[in-house]
Amino acid sequence: MTTHRIAVLPGDGIGQEVTEQAVRVLRAVGKISGASFEFEQALVGGAAIDATGHPLPPATLELCKKAHAILFGAVGGPKWENVPHEVRAERGLLAIRKELDLYANLRPATCFSMLVDASPLKRSVVEGTDIMVIRELTGGLYYGEPRGVERFADGGARAVNTMVYTTREIERVARMGFEVARKRRKHLTSVDKNNVLVVSQLWREVVTKVAKDYPDVTLDHILVDNCSMALVHKPTQFDTIVTENTFGDILSDEAAILAGSMGMLPSASLGGTVGLYEPVHGTAPDIAGQGVANPIAAILSAAMLLRYSLNMVREADRIEAAVQRVLEQGHRTRDIAGPKDKALGTKEMGDLIVQHVERG
Ligand code: NAD
């Protein structure tokens, strides 16, 4: 039997609290499925700065490289805000992404029917929303050269960023888009600005070419401005979205609103040989240490780990169904509780989800 080696990097603040619950859920999956997991924990972020002076110690990177998947919590917090830029806690996460060539970020935006009223949008708009946004993570405007500011003698200035993509960079994330869409409802929407940007014209050309290898997936193209409107007007029209770095940064946050709370949003960063799974939220210093954080985003990240890194689709479904049932029964953590709900703590919510995973 294969042993799945999981590197566990809880990080700081509520990262510590929610990751613990995600590991418990994976242990429960191991118990019911017979799969064997080996969890090894390592330091990252502020916790690593305190212990070693560096946000990503070499031992942590080594562990990540040898693992089958990485379960990540969150990093950063006020304690480390004034450290030099190159050793900031957040650099730990950016360095892992770069070292492991994690070029695609997957962020699902699912509107759970019992939490519809937590969304600022109308029930008739958000009900039934189930979108996967895939954002290219290592190219485009955020990394392109030349970049910089030129200052002029008259006090004026000129600033430049460059949006640049190669065929290879577009093709690999497009393939990721088609592969993911294949595991969902087989509908991929590629987002670009083809009417203005030559980069988008190349993007559309390459995505259309890749589509020939995926005849079972329907592909359409949409302009980014139009997509932004459609996400809040008729989000149910989307299944899987693939787009470049900047557009994806903005659209994935817009789509997040559809899900109600930060505490509900998982994510995956894929690309190289090892995938990294983490809740979208940060370390929440305002509630850290109180045991009240919602562990669902971390637990759903563990479900993504099973689905995308270990191909344990049934077990991933089982975790998602357990979360659904616990919510259906009316259990809520503070961030998603209504005025009449009794708010559960992080561990209590974890206990309930573990029980439902074990019961099936
Ligand atoms: P945050 O996501 O930590 O918190 C935003 C708000 O959402 C807070 O009110 C918080 O209490 C609430 N919240 C977040 N997750 C929750 C959960 N699971 N349950 C209940 N409530 C939850 O964002 P922030 O306050 O902007 O950032 C705090 C720190 O986290 C900063 O140092 C930031 O740099 C870091 N951060 C790290 C990551 C990461 O590691 N990937 C991501 C975002 C922010």
Short mmCIF file of N, CA, C and O and ligand atoms in Angstrom, two decimals, residues 14 18 72-78 81 88 90 93 97 261-264 278-287 292-297 333 335, ligand 1:
data_model
loop_
_atom_site.label_atom_id
_atom_site.label_comp_id
_atom_site.label_asym_id
_atom_site.label_seq_id
_atom_site.Cartn_x
_atom_site.Cartn_y
_atom_site.Cartn_z
N ILE A 14 -4.47 31.77 13.19
CA ILE A 14 -5.47 30.71 13.07
C ILE A 14 -5.03 29.61 12.11
O ILE A 14 -5.66 28.55 12.06
N VAL A 18 -6.80 25.92 12.39
CA VAL A 18 -7.63 25.29 11.36
C VAL A 18 -6.91 24.12 10.69
O VAL A 18 -7.56 23.12 10.32
N PHE A 72 -1.20 23.64 3.88
CA PHE A 72 -0.66 24.92 4.37
C PHE A 72 -1.74 25.65 5.14
O PHE A 72 -2.93 25.59 4.79
N GLY A 73 -1.34 26.36 6.22
CA GLY A 73 -2.33 27.14 6.98
C GLY A 73 -2.37 28.57 6.49
O GLY A 73 -2.97 28.88 5.46
N ALA A 74 -1.69 29.47 7.18
CA ALA A 74 -1.60 30.87 6.76
C ALA A 74 -0.40 31.47 7.47
O ALA A 74 0.02 30.96 8.52
N VAL A 75 0.16 32.53 6.89
CA VAL A 75 1.35 33.13 7.51
C VAL A 75 1.20 34.64 7.67
O VAL A 75 0.48 35.29 6.92
N GLY A 76 1.91 35.15 8.66
CA GLY A 76 1.97 36.61 8.86
C GLY A 76 1.21 37.03 10.10
O GLY A 76 0.57 36.24 10.77
N GLY A 77 1.35 38.33 10.38
CA GLY A 77 0.68 38.88 11.56
C GLY A 77 1.43 40.11 12.03
O GLY A 77 2.57 40.34 11.60
N PRO A 78 0.83 40.88 12.93
CA PRO A 78 1.43 42.14 13.36
C PRO A 78 2.84 41.99 13.92
O PRO A 78 3.69 42.85 13.73
N GLU A 81 5.42 42.39 11.18
CA GLU A 81 5.20 43.40 10.15
C GLU A 81 6.42 44.28 9.90
O GLU A 81 6.60 44.78 8.80
N ARG A 88 10.13 38.77 5.29
CA ARG A 88 8.75 38.87 5.79
C ARG A 88 8.09 37.50 5.77
O ARG A 88 8.41 36.65 4.92
N GLU A 90 5.23 36.48 4.74
CA GLU A 90 4.56 36.15 3.48
C GLU A 90 5.54 35.66 2.42
O GLU A 90 5.16 34.97 1.47
N LEU A 93 5.59 31.87 1.74
CA LEU A 93 4.62 31.28 0.82
C LEU A 93 5.02 31.57 -0.63
O LEU A 93 4.98 30.67 -1.48
N ARG A 97 5.91 28.78 -3.65
CA ARG A 97 5.26 28.77 -4.97
C ARG A 97 6.29 28.80 -6.09
O ARG A 97 6.18 28.09 -7.07
N SER A 261 -18.53 33.64 3.24
CA SER A 261 -17.51 34.01 4.23
C SER A 261 -16.12 33.54 3.83
O SER A 261 -15.96 32.49 3.20
N MET A 262 -15.12 34.30 4.26
CA MET A 262 -13.71 33.93 4.06
C MET A 262 -13.41 32.55 4.64
O MET A 262 -12.56 31.83 4.15
N GLY A 263 -14.10 32.22 5.72
CA GLY A 263 -13.84 30.97 6.42
C GLY A 263 -14.30 29.73 5.66
O GLY A 263 -14.12 28.61 6.12
N MET A 264 -14.91 29.94 4.47
CA MET A 264 -15.46 28.82 3.70
C MET A 264 -14.66 28.53 2.44
O MET A 264 -15.02 27.64 1.67
N GLU A 278 -4.42 25.29 0.65
CA GLU A 278 -4.52 26.23 1.77
C GLU A 278 -5.85 26.97 1.73
O GLU A 278 -6.40 27.21 0.66
N PRO A 279 -6.34 27.37 2.91
CA PRO A 279 -7.51 28.24 2.91
C PRO A 279 -7.13 29.58 2.30
O PRO A 279 -5.96 29.98 2.35
N VAL A 280 -8.11 30.27 1.71
CA VAL A 280 -7.84 31.58 1.10
C VAL A 280 -7.54 32.63 2.18
O VAL A 280 -6.76 33.55 1.97
N HIS A 281 -8.14 32.45 3.36
CA HIS A 281 -8.01 33.47 4.39
C HIS A 281 -6.59 33.54 4.97
O HIS A 281 -5.77 32.64 4.76
N GLY A 282 -6.34 34.61 5.73
CA GLY A 282 -5.04 34.79 6.37
C GLY A 282 -5.03 34.28 7.79
O GLY A 282 -5.79 33.35 8.14
N THR A 283 -4.20 34.90 8.62
CA THR A 283 -3.97 34.40 9.98
C THR A 283 -4.97 34.98 11.01
O THR A 283 -4.92 34.62 12.18
N ALA A 284 -5.83 35.90 10.54
CA ALA A 284 -6.89 36.49 11.37
C ALA A 284 -6.41 36.84 12.79
O ALA A 284 -6.92 36.28 13.77
N PRO A 285 -5.48 37.78 12.92
CA PRO A 285 -4.95 38.11 14.27
C PRO A 285 -6.06 38.54 15.23
O PRO A 285 -5.91 38.36 16.44
N ASP A 286 -7.16 39.07 14.70
CA ASP A 286 -8.25 39.54 15.58
C ASP A 286 -8.93 38.41 16.35
O ASP A 286 -9.52 38.63 17.40
N ILE A 287 -8.86 37.17 15.84
CA ILE A 287 -9.52 36.06 16.55
C ILE A 287 -8.54 34.93 16.88
O ILE A 287 -8.94 33.92 17.47
N VAL A 292 -12.07 30.11 17.85
CA VAL A 292 -13.39 30.36 17.24
C VAL A 292 -13.34 30.39 15.71
O VAL A 292 -14.36 30.57 15.06
N ALA A 293 -12.15 30.22 15.13
CA ALA A 293 -12.03 30.30 13.67
C ALA A 293 -12.81 29.17 13.00
O ALA A 293 -12.91 28.06 13.53
N ASN A 294 -13.31 29.46 11.84
CA ASN A 294 -14.03 28.46 11.05
C ASN A 294 -13.00 27.54 10.36
O ASN A 294 -12.19 28.02 9.56
N PRO A 295 -13.02 26.24 10.63
CA PRO A 295 -12.02 25.36 10.01
C PRO A 295 -12.44 24.83 8.64
O PRO A 295 -11.71 24.05 8.02
N ILE A 296 -13.63 25.25 8.15
CA ILE A 296 -14.17 24.62 6.93
C ILE A 296 -13.28 24.89 5.70
O ILE A 296 -13.04 23.99 4.89
N ALA A 297 -12.74 26.12 5.56
CA ALA A 297 -11.88 26.40 4.39
C ALA A 297 -10.67 25.46 4.39
O ALA A 297 -10.28 24.94 3.35
N THR A 333 -20.03 28.19 12.80
CA THR A 333 -19.03 28.91 13.59
C THR A 333 -19.45 30.38 13.58
O THR A 333 -20.37 30.77 12.85
N ASP A 335 -18.38 33.17 12.35
CA ASP A 335 -18.38 33.98 11.13
C ASP A 335 -19.58 33.73 10.24
O ASP A 335 -19.93 34.58 9.41
P1 NAD B 1 -7.61 37.54 7.19
O1 NAD B 1 -8.14 36.61 6.14
O2 NAD B 1 -6.64 36.97 8.12
O3 NAD B 1 -8.86 38.14 8.03
C1 NAD B 1 -9.86 38.95 7.44
C2 NAD B 1 -11.14 38.88 8.32
O4 NAD B 1 -11.79 37.61 8.11
C3 NAD B 1 -10.86 38.96 9.82
O5 NAD B 1 -11.88 39.68 10.45
C4 NAD B 1 -10.87 37.53 10.28
O6 NAD B 1 -11.25 37.37 11.64
C5 NAD B 1 -11.90 36.89 9.34
N1 NAD B 1 -11.56 35.49 9.06
C6 NAD B 1 -10.59 35.03 8.23
N2 NAD B 1 -10.55 33.70 8.26
C7 NAD B 1 -11.51 33.30 9.12
C8 NAD B 1 -11.94 32.02 9.58
N3 NAD B 1 -11.39 30.88 9.17
N4 NAD B 1 -12.95 31.98 10.48
C9 NAD B 1 -13.53 33.11 10.91
N5 NAD B 1 -13.19 34.35 10.52
C10 NAD B 1 -12.16 34.44 9.63
O7 NAD B 1 -6.98 38.80 6.43
P2 NAD B 1 -6.17 40.03 7.02
O8 NAD B 1 -6.75 40.46 8.33
O9 NAD B 1 -6.10 40.99 5.91
O10 NAD B 1 -4.68 39.49 7.25
C11 NAD B 1 -4.17 39.06 8.51
C12 NAD B 1 -2.76 38.53 8.32
O11 NAD B 1 -2.80 37.36 7.47
C13 NAD B 1 -1.80 39.50 7.63
O12 NAD B 1 -0.54 39.39 8.23
C14 NAD B 1 -1.77 39.03 6.19
O13 NAD B 1 -0.56 39.36 5.55
C15 NAD B 1 -1.89 37.52 6.38
N6 NAD B 1 -2.45 36.82 5.21
C16 NAD B 1 -1.88 35.63 4.90
C17 NAD B 1 -2.40 34.88 3.85
C18 NAD B 1 -1.76 33.55 3.53
O14 NAD B 1 -0.97 33.06 4.32
N7 NAD B 1 -2.09 32.92 2.42
C19 NAD B 1 -3.50 35.33 3.13
C20 NAD B 1 -4.09 36.54 3.50
C21 NAD B 1 -3.55 37.28 4.55
#
